[in-house]
Amino acid sequence: MDWLNNACFYEIYPQSFKDSNGDGIGDFNGIIEKLDYIKELGCNGIWMNPCFDSPFKDAGYDVRDYKKVAARYGTNEDLERLFVEAHKRGIKILLDLVPGHTSDEHEWFKDSKKAEPGEFKDRYIWTDFWYGEARNLRGIAGMADRNGIYVVNFFASQPALNYGFLNKTEKWQSDVDSPEAIATADAMCDVMKFWLSKGADGFRVDMADSLVKFDDDDKSATCKVWKRIISEVKKEYPEARLVSEWNRPRQSLPAGFDMDFMLNWTGNGYDLLLRDTGSEKPSPIFKKDSKRDINDFLNDYLPQYEDTRESGRYCLITGNHDTDRVSYYLDEDERKVAFAFLLTMPGAPFIYYGDEIGMRYMKELPSKEGGYTRTGSRTPMQWDDSETAGFSTADKADFYLPIDSDLRGKNAREQMAKEGSLYNTVKEVIALRKANEDLLDNGNLDFVLREQGRREFGFKRGNLLIVVNPSEKACTVDYSDVKIKQLSEKKYSIGDVKADKGAIEMGPVSFGVFAIS
Ligand code: GLC
Ligand code: CA
């Protein structure tokens, strides 16, 4: 059985997790110190944000050297030790692969930007004249001696790697099967194999849909590139697992990815579930007084889930390093129920570090390393309520980012000690998931109660019934509402949940898991 079937991931932003040497920045040895914490929570996988050599203009998503880790996190040997220590505890590690662009300080780019470029002349996308436009793409002019404009994928410091164009209209564009486009893909294969040979278990793949430029609207050409890369890598490392930042499982999973994320795109089903970022007054489904019902999520999620369940996993996240932390939108009780929902759905759930202890979104923080509004979700992990939050022995002024000024109730030590805390809820639901085959990825999913306009909802996973009441009002769910005759036992609940004489009585903001007899 594929280990992803019972995987539960923990995302680590390495600069902010745990500092072991007192320089104020998290590092590999710090993560090693805290592996037992991750294990105790019940996670058996880690996704670690980029940890490679970088000028950090986009927090490491601007890679200067794919095969060397950033000195601030330790050495390549320290990372290898992290793999070994994680494996000892039954935890797998996915590194973050950035295949679409590099830093403008990468050796390939330094060569390609010269007036007379050498071996890497076509590793990036350059027009053939210093003036004008790069057709519909974002181009940067005037920064290099080369007579041309380079195309960027994200920030100006992140030149796009050349995987070719599907419909070539200019002579400076490469075909998708040109030697230079193939060479870029081969270089990425090489990077992947390098880290897999050192003990990595796979990759989270950044902007995975960004490779081939227009008019690859249906992404069929990008998918073709991935099919080749992934089959090449899996030939040697069949155990490697990959999750794409794509949010189109109908494209990404058949292309060979094992998992895809449902992402925080304003107004999509996932956004409406926990955040509702497009509204002036956010009112996500899991907010007590929301007028929304679960269909706002399901109408987006279910068709994609159903179309792709045989080819891979469509994964739900509590948040990530790009999203506002969910605590900004939902109170602690709402989050308990919301996270319990995420953790009982198919796919492999991903918990963003600190979400399990209720860390806040520090909205007002000035931008750090290209974080902008994302910076507030990247602050140091709150291990305890001491001056330094147990993050580092450095002077607080030297911390990578400031810690929250109010740590009460929002630190690991306190959360772990308190019965019924958010941390303990998350931990218990992960344990429940692992103890019940029906809750794992391959268990089936049947939304039996999803009535328009009705706040409470219910779904079956095999022989389990899960009922959720996100509302501030109590409700009654009749057995006939959820198409069952009899329940045998209550397996888990949050808030007041009682099954009695043909109905389930649910208090405000509650969640229950029952065995069906
Ligand atoms: C992805 C990353 C984000 C980064 C961007 C450019 O969206 O998650 O943090 O800034 O790609 O690499
Ligand atoms: Ca450090």
PDB file of C-alpha atoms in Angstrom, residues 94-364:
ATOM      1  CA  LEU A  94       9.386  16.371   0.738  1.00  0.00           C
ATOM      2  CA  LEU A  95      11.729  19.145  -0.354  1.00  0.00           C
ATOM      3  CA  ASP A  96      10.462  22.148  -2.292  1.00  0.00           C
ATOM      4  CA  LEU A  97      11.468  22.057  -5.946  1.00  0.00           C
ATOM      5  CA  VAL A  98      11.302  25.284  -7.940  1.00  0.00           C
ATOM      6  CA  PRO A  99      11.441  24.154 -11.571  1.00  0.00           C
ATOM      7  CA  GLY A 100       9.984  27.193 -13.334  1.00  0.00           C
ATOM      8  CA  HIS A 101      12.600  29.806 -12.530  1.00  0.00           C
ATOM      9  CA  THR A 102      15.845  30.427 -10.699  1.00  0.00           C
ATOM     10  CA  SER A 103      17.380  33.385  -8.935  1.00  0.00           C
ATOM     11  CA  ASP A 104      19.006  35.937 -11.233  1.00  0.00           C
ATOM     12  CA  GLU A 105      22.184  35.035  -9.318  1.00  0.00           C
ATOM     13  CA  HIS A 106      22.159  31.417 -10.488  1.00  0.00           C
ATOM     14  CA  GLU A 107      25.291  30.488 -12.494  1.00  0.00           C
ATOM     15  CA  TRP A 108      23.106  29.530 -15.477  1.00  0.00           C
ATOM     16  CA  PHE A 109      21.575  32.982 -15.548  1.00  0.00           C
ATOM     17  CA  LYS A 110      24.894  34.749 -15.041  1.00  0.00           C
ATOM     18  CA  ASP A 111      26.139  33.009 -18.154  1.00  0.00           C
ATOM     19  CA  SER A 112      22.983  33.585 -20.146  1.00  0.00           C
ATOM     20  CA  LYS A 113      22.862  37.333 -19.473  1.00  0.00           C
ATOM     21  CA  LYS A 114      26.349  38.028 -20.848  1.00  0.00           C
ATOM     22  CA  ALA A 115      26.739  39.969 -24.084  1.00  0.00           C
ATOM     23  CA  GLU A 116      28.233  36.760 -25.458  1.00  0.00           C
ATOM     24  CA  PRO A 117      26.463  34.013 -23.527  1.00  0.00           C
ATOM     25  CA  GLY A 118      28.014  30.572 -23.380  1.00  0.00           C
ATOM     26  CA  GLU A 119      26.636  27.132 -22.603  1.00  0.00           C
ATOM     27  CA  PHE A 120      23.448  28.463 -21.008  1.00  0.00           C
ATOM     28  CA  LYS A 121      22.465  30.862 -23.747  1.00  0.00           C
ATOM     29  CA  ASP A 122      19.033  29.247 -24.099  1.00  0.00           C
ATOM     30  CA  ARG A 123      18.405  28.052 -20.544  1.00  0.00           C
ATOM     31  CA  TYR A 124      16.141  31.083 -20.033  1.00  0.00           C
ATOM     32  CA  ILE A 125      13.700  32.910 -22.292  1.00  0.00           C
ATOM     33  CA  TRP A 126      15.292  35.912 -23.961  1.00  0.00           C
ATOM     34  CA  THR A 127      13.928  38.054 -26.777  1.00  0.00           C
ATOM     35  CA  ASP A 128      16.384  38.996 -29.501  1.00  0.00           C
ATOM     36  CA  PHE A 129      16.439  42.751 -29.049  1.00  0.00           C
ATOM     37  CA  TRP A 130      16.881  44.993 -26.003  1.00  0.00           C
ATOM     38  CA  TYR A 131      13.858  47.124 -26.843  1.00  0.00           C
ATOM     39  CA  GLY A 132      10.209  46.137 -27.289  1.00  0.00           C
ATOM     40  CA  GLU A 133       8.130  43.479 -25.600  1.00  0.00           C
ATOM     41  CA  ALA A 134       8.258  39.790 -24.760  1.00  0.00           C
ATOM     42  CA  ARG A 135       4.837  39.283 -26.321  1.00  0.00           C
ATOM     43  CA  ASN A 136       2.259  38.575 -23.601  1.00  0.00           C
ATOM     44  CA  LEU A 137       4.884  37.600 -21.086  1.00  0.00           C
ATOM     45  CA  ARG A 138       6.418  39.767 -18.390  1.00  0.00           C
ATOM     46  CA  GLY A 139       9.843  40.825 -19.527  1.00  0.00           C
ATOM     47  CA  ILE A 140      12.664  42.739 -17.872  1.00  0.00           C
ATOM     48  CA  ALA A 141      14.779  45.087 -19.985  1.00  0.00           C
ATOM     49  CA  GLY A 142      17.932  47.040 -19.287  1.00  0.00           C
ATOM     50  CA  MET A 143      19.435  44.818 -16.628  1.00  0.00           C
ATOM     51  CA  ALA A 144      21.989  42.854 -18.636  1.00  0.00           C
ATOM     52  CA  ASP A 145      24.555  43.259 -21.391  1.00  0.00           C
ATOM     53  CA  ARG A 146      22.796  40.718 -23.567  1.00  0.00           C
ATOM     54  CA  ASN A 147      20.861  42.245 -26.435  1.00  0.00           C
ATOM     55  CA  GLY A 148      17.434  41.150 -25.277  1.00  0.00           C
ATOM     56  CA  ILE A 149      14.716  41.129 -22.652  1.00  0.00           C
ATOM     57  CA  TYR A 150      14.354  38.208 -20.251  1.00  0.00           C
ATOM     58  CA  VAL A 151      11.035  36.748 -19.236  1.00  0.00           C
ATOM     59  CA  VAL A 152      10.211  36.349 -15.556  1.00  0.00           C
ATOM     60  CA  ASN A 153       7.937  33.854 -13.822  1.00  0.00           C
ATOM     61  CA  PHE A 154       7.257  35.831 -10.660  1.00  0.00           C
ATOM     62  CA  PHE A 155       9.493  38.643  -9.338  1.00  0.00           C
ATOM     63  CA  ALA A 156      12.069  40.479 -11.487  1.00  0.00           C
ATOM     64  CA  SER A 157      14.748  38.428  -9.729  1.00  0.00           C
ATOM     65  CA  GLN A 158      13.163  35.150 -10.905  1.00  0.00           C
ATOM     66  CA  PRO A 159      13.903  34.631 -14.617  1.00  0.00           C
ATOM     67  CA  ALA A 160      11.782  31.911 -16.210  1.00  0.00           C
ATOM     68  CA  LEU A 161      13.542  28.746 -17.297  1.00  0.00           C
ATOM     69  CA  ASN A 162      13.076  27.781 -20.905  1.00  0.00           C
ATOM     70  CA  TYR A 163      10.788  24.784 -21.474  1.00  0.00           C
ATOM     71  CA  GLY A 164       9.769  26.096 -24.884  1.00  0.00           C
ATOM     72  CA  PHE A 165       6.609  27.446 -26.471  1.00  0.00           C
ATOM     73  CA  LEU A 166       3.670  25.419 -27.651  1.00  0.00           C
ATOM     74  CA  ASN A 167       2.849  27.748 -30.519  1.00  0.00           C
ATOM     75  CA  LYS A 168       6.004  29.498 -31.541  1.00  0.00           C
ATOM     76  CA  THR A 169       5.285  32.874 -33.128  1.00  0.00           C
ATOM     77  CA  GLU A 170       8.640  34.657 -32.749  1.00  0.00           C
ATOM     78  CA  LYS A 171      12.011  33.470 -33.808  1.00  0.00           C
ATOM     79  CA  TRP A 172      13.484  33.928 -30.318  1.00  0.00           C
ATOM     80  CA  GLN A 173      11.091  31.327 -28.943  1.00  0.00           C
ATOM     81  CA  SER A 174      12.099  27.685 -28.609  1.00  0.00           C
ATOM     82  CA  ASP A 175       9.935  24.720 -29.536  1.00  0.00           C
ATOM     83  CA  VAL A 176       8.855  22.400 -26.745  1.00  0.00           C
ATOM     84  CA  ASP A 177      10.958  19.626 -28.223  1.00  0.00           C
ATOM     85  CA  SER A 178      13.996  21.769 -29.018  1.00  0.00           C
ATOM     86  CA  PRO A 179      17.310  20.574 -27.569  1.00  0.00           C
ATOM     87  CA  GLU A 180      17.423  23.588 -25.215  1.00  0.00           C
ATOM     88  CA  ALA A 181      13.930  22.915 -23.804  1.00  0.00           C
ATOM     89  CA  ILE A 182      14.788  19.241 -23.323  1.00  0.00           C
ATOM     90  CA  ALA A 183      18.054  20.244 -21.645  1.00  0.00           C
ATOM     91  CA  THR A 184      16.190  22.357 -19.082  1.00  0.00           C
ATOM     92  CA  ALA A 185      13.908  19.424 -18.194  1.00  0.00           C
ATOM     93  CA  ASP A 186      16.935  17.130 -17.974  1.00  0.00           C
ATOM     94  CA  ALA A 187      18.622  19.569 -15.613  1.00  0.00           C
ATOM     95  CA  MET A 188      15.565  19.432 -13.340  1.00  0.00           C
ATOM     96  CA  CYS A 189      15.581  15.609 -13.438  1.00  0.00           C
ATOM     97  CA  ASP A 190      19.186  15.751 -12.384  1.00  0.00           C
ATOM     98  CA  VAL A 191      18.376  18.002  -9.406  1.00  0.00           C
ATOM     99  CA  MET A 192      15.561  15.705  -8.305  1.00  0.00           C
ATOM    100  CA  LYS A 193      17.715  12.592  -8.524  1.00  0.00           C
ATOM    101  CA  PHE A 194      20.492  14.343  -6.630  1.00  0.00           C
ATOM    102  CA  TRP A 195      18.305  14.930  -3.562  1.00  0.00           C
ATOM    103  CA  LEU A 196      16.522  11.594  -3.804  1.00  0.00           C
ATOM    104  CA  SER A 197      19.932   9.924  -3.759  1.00  0.00           C
ATOM    105  CA  LYS A 198      20.693  11.804  -0.534  1.00  0.00           C
ATOM    106  CA  GLY A 199      17.555  10.503   1.159  1.00  0.00           C
ATOM    107  CA  ALA A 200      14.735  12.927   0.299  1.00  0.00           C
ATOM    108  CA  ASP A 201      11.363  11.222  -0.182  1.00  0.00           C
ATOM    109  CA  GLY A 202      10.012  13.515  -2.869  1.00  0.00           C
ATOM    110  CA  PHE A 203       9.086  17.077  -3.651  1.00  0.00           C
ATOM    111  CA  ARG A 204       6.460  19.731  -3.398  1.00  0.00           C
ATOM    112  CA  VAL A 205       6.697  21.345  -6.806  1.00  0.00           C
ATOM    113  CA  ASP A 206       6.413  25.096  -6.982  1.00  0.00           C
ATOM    114  CA  MET A 207       4.292  26.671  -9.761  1.00  0.00           C
ATOM    115  CA  ALA A 208       4.273  23.274 -11.442  1.00  0.00           C
ATOM    116  CA  ASP A 209       1.905  24.478 -14.163  1.00  0.00           C
ATOM    117  CA  SER A 210       4.221  27.263 -15.284  1.00  0.00           C
ATOM    118  CA  LEU A 211       6.684  25.457 -17.526  1.00  0.00           C
ATOM    119  CA  VAL A 212       5.644  25.703 -21.180  1.00  0.00           C
ATOM    120  CA  LYS A 213       4.651  29.181 -22.371  1.00  0.00           C
ATOM    121  CA  PHE A 214       1.733  29.983 -24.604  1.00  0.00           C
ATOM    122  CA  ASP A 215      -0.580  28.943 -25.844  1.00  0.00           C
ATOM    123  CA  ASP A 216      -0.551  26.063 -23.424  1.00  0.00           C
ATOM    124  CA  ASP A 217      -3.914  27.011 -21.934  1.00  0.00           C
ATOM    125  CA  ASP A 218      -5.051  23.474 -21.297  1.00  0.00           C
ATOM    126  CA  LYS A 219      -1.527  22.729 -20.047  1.00  0.00           C
ATOM    127  CA  SER A 220      -1.214  19.667 -22.243  1.00  0.00           C
ATOM    128  CA  ALA A 221       2.344  20.604 -23.227  1.00  0.00           C
ATOM    129  CA  THR A 222       3.388  21.270 -19.636  1.00  0.00           C
ATOM    130  CA  CYS A 223       1.809  17.938 -18.681  1.00  0.00           C
ATOM    131  CA  LYS A 224       3.870  16.231 -21.344  1.00  0.00           C
ATOM    132  CA  VAL A 225       7.057  17.688 -19.921  1.00  0.00           C
ATOM    133  CA  TRP A 226       6.098  16.455 -16.448  1.00  0.00           C
ATOM    134  CA  LYS A 227       5.228  12.994 -17.707  1.00  0.00           C
ATOM    135  CA  ARG A 228       8.704  12.687 -19.098  1.00  0.00           C
ATOM    136  CA  ILE A 229      10.453  14.131 -16.027  1.00  0.00           C
ATOM    137  CA  ILE A 230       8.433  12.078 -13.551  1.00  0.00           C
ATOM    138  CA  SER A 231       8.743   8.787 -15.404  1.00  0.00           C
ATOM    139  CA  GLU A 232      12.469   9.386 -15.745  1.00  0.00           C
ATOM    140  CA  VAL A 233      12.821  10.070 -12.004  1.00  0.00           C
ATOM    141  CA  LYS A 234      10.532   7.241 -10.917  1.00  0.00           C
ATOM    142  CA  LYS A 235      12.421   4.752 -13.050  1.00  0.00           C
ATOM    143  CA  GLU A 236      15.268   5.130 -10.585  1.00  0.00           C
ATOM    144  CA  TYR A 237      13.276   6.178  -7.516  1.00  0.00           C
ATOM    145  CA  PRO A 238       9.867   4.501  -7.702  1.00  0.00           C
ATOM    146  CA  GLU A 239       9.178   5.447  -4.078  1.00  0.00           C
ATOM    147  CA  ALA A 240       9.498   9.191  -4.728  1.00  0.00           C
ATOM    148  CA  ARG A 241       6.290  11.151  -4.204  1.00  0.00           C
ATOM    149  CA  LEU A 242       5.341  14.510  -5.659  1.00  0.00           C
ATOM    150  CA  VAL A 243       2.757  17.126  -4.838  1.00  0.00           C
ATOM    151  CA  SER A 244       2.099  19.962  -7.224  1.00  0.00           C
ATOM    152  CA  GLU A 245       1.199  23.563  -6.608  1.00  0.00           C
ATOM    153  CA  TRP A 246      -1.331  23.547  -9.429  1.00  0.00           C
ATOM    154  CA  ASN A 247      -4.938  23.351  -8.180  1.00  0.00           C
ATOM    155  CA  ARG A 248      -6.072  21.514 -11.281  1.00  0.00           C
ATOM    156  CA  PRO A 249      -6.019  17.821 -10.369  1.00  0.00           C
ATOM    157  CA  ARG A 250      -7.564  16.875 -13.714  1.00  0.00           C
ATOM    158  CA  GLN A 251      -4.336  18.123 -15.293  1.00  0.00           C
ATOM    159  CA  SER A 252      -1.673  17.500 -12.667  1.00  0.00           C
ATOM    160  CA  LEU A 253      -2.573  13.973 -11.524  1.00  0.00           C
ATOM    161  CA  PRO A 254      -2.716  12.346 -14.971  1.00  0.00           C
ATOM    162  CA  ALA A 255       0.600  14.109 -15.675  1.00  0.00           C
ATOM    163  CA  GLY A 256       2.174  11.969 -12.980  1.00  0.00           C
ATOM    164  CA  PHE A 257       1.883  13.939  -9.756  1.00  0.00           C
ATOM    165  CA  ASP A 258       0.772  11.849  -6.796  1.00  0.00           C
ATOM    166  CA  MET A 259      -1.017  14.764  -5.155  1.00  0.00           C
ATOM    167  CA  ASP A 260      -2.260  18.228  -5.995  1.00  0.00           C
ATOM    168  CA  PHE A 261      -3.300  20.989  -3.614  1.00  0.00           C
ATOM    169  CA  MET A 262      -6.636  22.696  -3.464  1.00  0.00           C
ATOM    170  CA  LEU A 263      -5.339  26.256  -3.163  1.00  0.00           C
ATOM    171  CA  ASN A 264      -6.505  29.578  -1.798  1.00  0.00           C
ATOM    172  CA  TRP A 265      -7.747  31.163  -4.979  1.00  0.00           C
ATOM    173  CA  THR A 266     -10.028  34.028  -4.074  1.00  0.00           C
ATOM    174  CA  GLY A 267     -13.639  32.916  -4.297  1.00  0.00           C
ATOM    175  CA  ASN A 268     -12.986  29.234  -5.012  1.00  0.00           C
ATOM    176  CA  GLY A 269     -14.408  26.444  -2.879  1.00  0.00           C
ATOM    177  CA  TYR A 270     -11.399  26.223  -0.593  1.00  0.00           C
ATOM    178  CA  ASP A 271     -11.283  29.964  -0.004  1.00  0.00           C
ATOM    179  CA  LEU A 272     -14.998  30.027   0.868  1.00  0.00           C
ATOM    180  CA  LEU A 273     -14.496  27.204   3.326  1.00  0.00           C
ATOM    181  CA  LEU A 274     -12.036  28.901   5.680  1.00  0.00           C
ATOM    182  CA  ARG A 275     -11.347  32.490   4.616  1.00  0.00           C
ATOM    183  CA  ASP A 276     -13.544  34.151   2.013  1.00  0.00           C
ATOM    184  CA  THR A 277     -10.803  36.635   1.112  1.00  0.00           C
ATOM    185  CA  GLY A 278     -12.779  38.253  -1.688  1.00  0.00           C
ATOM    186  CA  SER A 279     -15.436  39.734   0.580  1.00  0.00           C
ATOM    187  CA  GLU A 280     -15.205  42.980   2.473  1.00  0.00           C
ATOM    188  CA  LYS A 281     -16.743  41.178   5.434  1.00  0.00           C
ATOM    189  CA  PRO A 282     -15.414  37.638   5.153  1.00  0.00           C
ATOM    190  CA  SER A 283     -18.012  35.043   6.005  1.00  0.00           C
ATOM    191  CA  PRO A 284     -16.513  31.624   5.274  1.00  0.00           C
ATOM    192  CA  ILE A 285     -18.550  28.453   5.632  1.00  0.00           C
ATOM    193  CA  PHE A 286     -16.985  27.580   8.990  1.00  0.00           C
ATOM    194  CA  LYS A 287     -17.836  30.923  10.536  1.00  0.00           C
ATOM    195  CA  LYS A 288     -20.608  30.588  13.138  1.00  0.00           C
ATOM    196  CA  ASP A 289     -22.872  33.214  11.641  1.00  0.00           C
ATOM    197  CA  SER A 290     -22.095  32.574   7.964  1.00  0.00           C
ATOM    198  CA  LYS A 291     -24.996  32.407   5.550  1.00  0.00           C
ATOM    199  CA  ARG A 292     -23.088  30.048   3.325  1.00  0.00           C
ATOM    200  CA  ASP A 293     -23.595  26.299   3.226  1.00  0.00           C
ATOM    201  CA  ILE A 294     -21.187  23.496   2.370  1.00  0.00           C
ATOM    202  CA  ASN A 295     -22.275  23.510  -1.277  1.00  0.00           C
ATOM    203  CA  ASP A 296     -20.139  26.602  -1.846  1.00  0.00           C
ATOM    204  CA  PHE A 297     -17.189  24.299  -1.247  1.00  0.00           C
ATOM    205  CA  LEU A 298     -18.548  21.078  -2.702  1.00  0.00           C
ATOM    206  CA  ASN A 299     -19.613  22.517  -6.042  1.00  0.00           C
ATOM    207  CA  ASP A 300     -15.951  23.228  -6.724  1.00  0.00           C
ATOM    208  CA  TYR A 301     -14.298  20.343  -4.887  1.00  0.00           C
ATOM    209  CA  LEU A 302     -16.479  17.306  -5.582  1.00  0.00           C
ATOM    210  CA  PRO A 303     -16.475  17.188  -9.398  1.00  0.00           C
ATOM    211  CA  GLN A 304     -12.697  17.498  -9.382  1.00  0.00           C
ATOM    212  CA  TYR A 305     -12.327  14.912  -6.624  1.00  0.00           C
ATOM    213  CA  GLU A 306     -14.628  12.477  -8.389  1.00  0.00           C
ATOM    214  CA  ASP A 307     -12.898  12.852 -11.741  1.00  0.00           C
ATOM    215  CA  THR A 308      -9.456  12.250 -10.278  1.00  0.00           C
ATOM    216  CA  ARG A 309      -9.794   9.893  -7.355  1.00  0.00           C
ATOM    217  CA  GLU A 310      -8.352   6.991  -9.318  1.00  0.00           C
ATOM    218  CA  SER A 311      -5.336   8.949 -10.510  1.00  0.00           C
ATOM    219  CA  GLY A 312      -4.128  10.586  -7.309  1.00  0.00           C
ATOM    220  CA  ARG A 313      -5.001  12.805  -4.382  1.00  0.00           C
ATOM    221  CA  TYR A 314      -6.579  16.235  -4.206  1.00  0.00           C
ATOM    222  CA  CYS A 315      -5.255  17.580  -0.906  1.00  0.00           C
ATOM    223  CA  LEU A 316      -6.688  20.017   1.596  1.00  0.00           C
ATOM    224  CA  ILE A 317      -4.495  22.336   3.650  1.00  0.00           C
ATOM    225  CA  THR A 318      -5.035  24.309   6.852  1.00  0.00           C
ATOM    226  CA  GLY A 319      -3.019  27.052   5.182  1.00  0.00           C
ATOM    227  CA  ASN A 320       0.455  27.578   3.807  1.00  0.00           C
ATOM    228  CA  HIS A 321       3.240  30.160   3.677  1.00  0.00           C
ATOM    229  CA  ASP A 322       1.310  32.129   1.022  1.00  0.00           C
ATOM    230  CA  THR A 323      -2.090  32.283   2.743  1.00  0.00           C
ATOM    231  CA  ASP A 324      -3.331  34.427   5.606  1.00  0.00           C
ATOM    232  CA  ARG A 325      -3.397  32.201   8.657  1.00  0.00           C
ATOM    233  CA  VAL A 326      -6.897  30.870   9.164  1.00  0.00           C
ATOM    234  CA  SER A 327      -6.967  32.208  12.762  1.00  0.00           C
ATOM    235  CA  TYR A 328      -7.506  35.620  11.212  1.00  0.00           C
ATOM    236  CA  TYR A 329     -10.909  34.476   9.952  1.00  0.00           C
ATOM    237  CA  LEU A 330     -12.128  31.825  12.386  1.00  0.00           C
ATOM    238  CA  ASP A 331     -12.105  31.688  16.190  1.00  0.00           C
ATOM    239  CA  GLU A 332     -10.632  28.724  18.024  1.00  0.00           C
ATOM    240  CA  ASP A 333     -13.868  26.755  18.309  1.00  0.00           C
ATOM    241  CA  GLU A 334     -14.626  27.289  14.637  1.00  0.00           C
ATOM    242  CA  ARG A 335     -11.120  26.153  13.756  1.00  0.00           C
ATOM    243  CA  LYS A 336     -11.433  22.949  15.783  1.00  0.00           C
ATOM    244  CA  VAL A 337     -14.458  21.936  13.755  1.00  0.00           C
ATOM    245  CA  ALA A 338     -12.951  23.143  10.468  1.00  0.00           C
ATOM    246  CA  PHE A 339      -9.679  21.253  11.017  1.00  0.00           C
ATOM    247  CA  ALA A 340     -11.563  18.126  12.108  1.00  0.00           C
ATOM    248  CA  PHE A 341     -13.417  18.331   8.804  1.00  0.00           C
ATOM    249  CA  LEU A 342     -10.192  18.736   6.774  1.00  0.00           C
ATOM    250  CA  LEU A 343      -8.608  15.824   8.628  1.00  0.00           C
ATOM    251  CA  THR A 344     -11.464  13.413   7.934  1.00  0.00           C
ATOM    252  CA  MET A 345     -11.584  14.074   4.181  1.00  0.00           C
ATOM    253  CA  PRO A 346      -9.784  12.034   1.490  1.00  0.00           C
ATOM    254  CA  GLY A 347      -6.405  13.083   0.128  1.00  0.00           C
ATOM    255  CA  ALA A 348      -3.418  13.721   2.336  1.00  0.00           C
ATOM    256  CA  PRO A 349      -4.086  16.625   4.719  1.00  0.00           C
ATOM    257  CA  PHE A 350      -1.409  19.298   5.175  1.00  0.00           C
ATOM    258  CA  ILE A 351      -1.064  21.259   8.410  1.00  0.00           C
ATOM    259  CA  TYR A 352       0.861  24.517   8.234  1.00  0.00           C
ATOM    260  CA  TYR A 353       3.236  24.813  11.217  1.00  0.00           C
ATOM    261  CA  GLY A 354       1.659  26.716  14.070  1.00  0.00           C
ATOM    262  CA  ASP A 355      -1.918  26.379  12.835  1.00  0.00           C
ATOM    263  CA  GLU A 356      -2.330  23.510  15.294  1.00  0.00           C
ATOM    264  CA  ILE A 357      -1.533  25.820  18.225  1.00  0.00           C
ATOM    265  CA  GLY A 358      -3.535  28.772  16.986  1.00  0.00           C
ATOM    266  CA  MET A 359      -0.781  31.098  15.794  1.00  0.00           C
ATOM    267  CA  ARG A 360      -2.043  34.449  14.587  1.00  0.00           C
ATOM    268  CA  TYR A 361      -1.720  36.186  11.256  1.00  0.00           C
ATOM    269  CA  MET A 362       0.483  39.225  11.993  1.00  0.00           C
ATOM    270  CA  LYS A 363      -1.077  41.378   9.352  1.00  0.00           C
ATOM    271  CA  GLU A 364       0.841  44.589  10.056  1.00  0.00           C
TER     272      GLU A 364
END
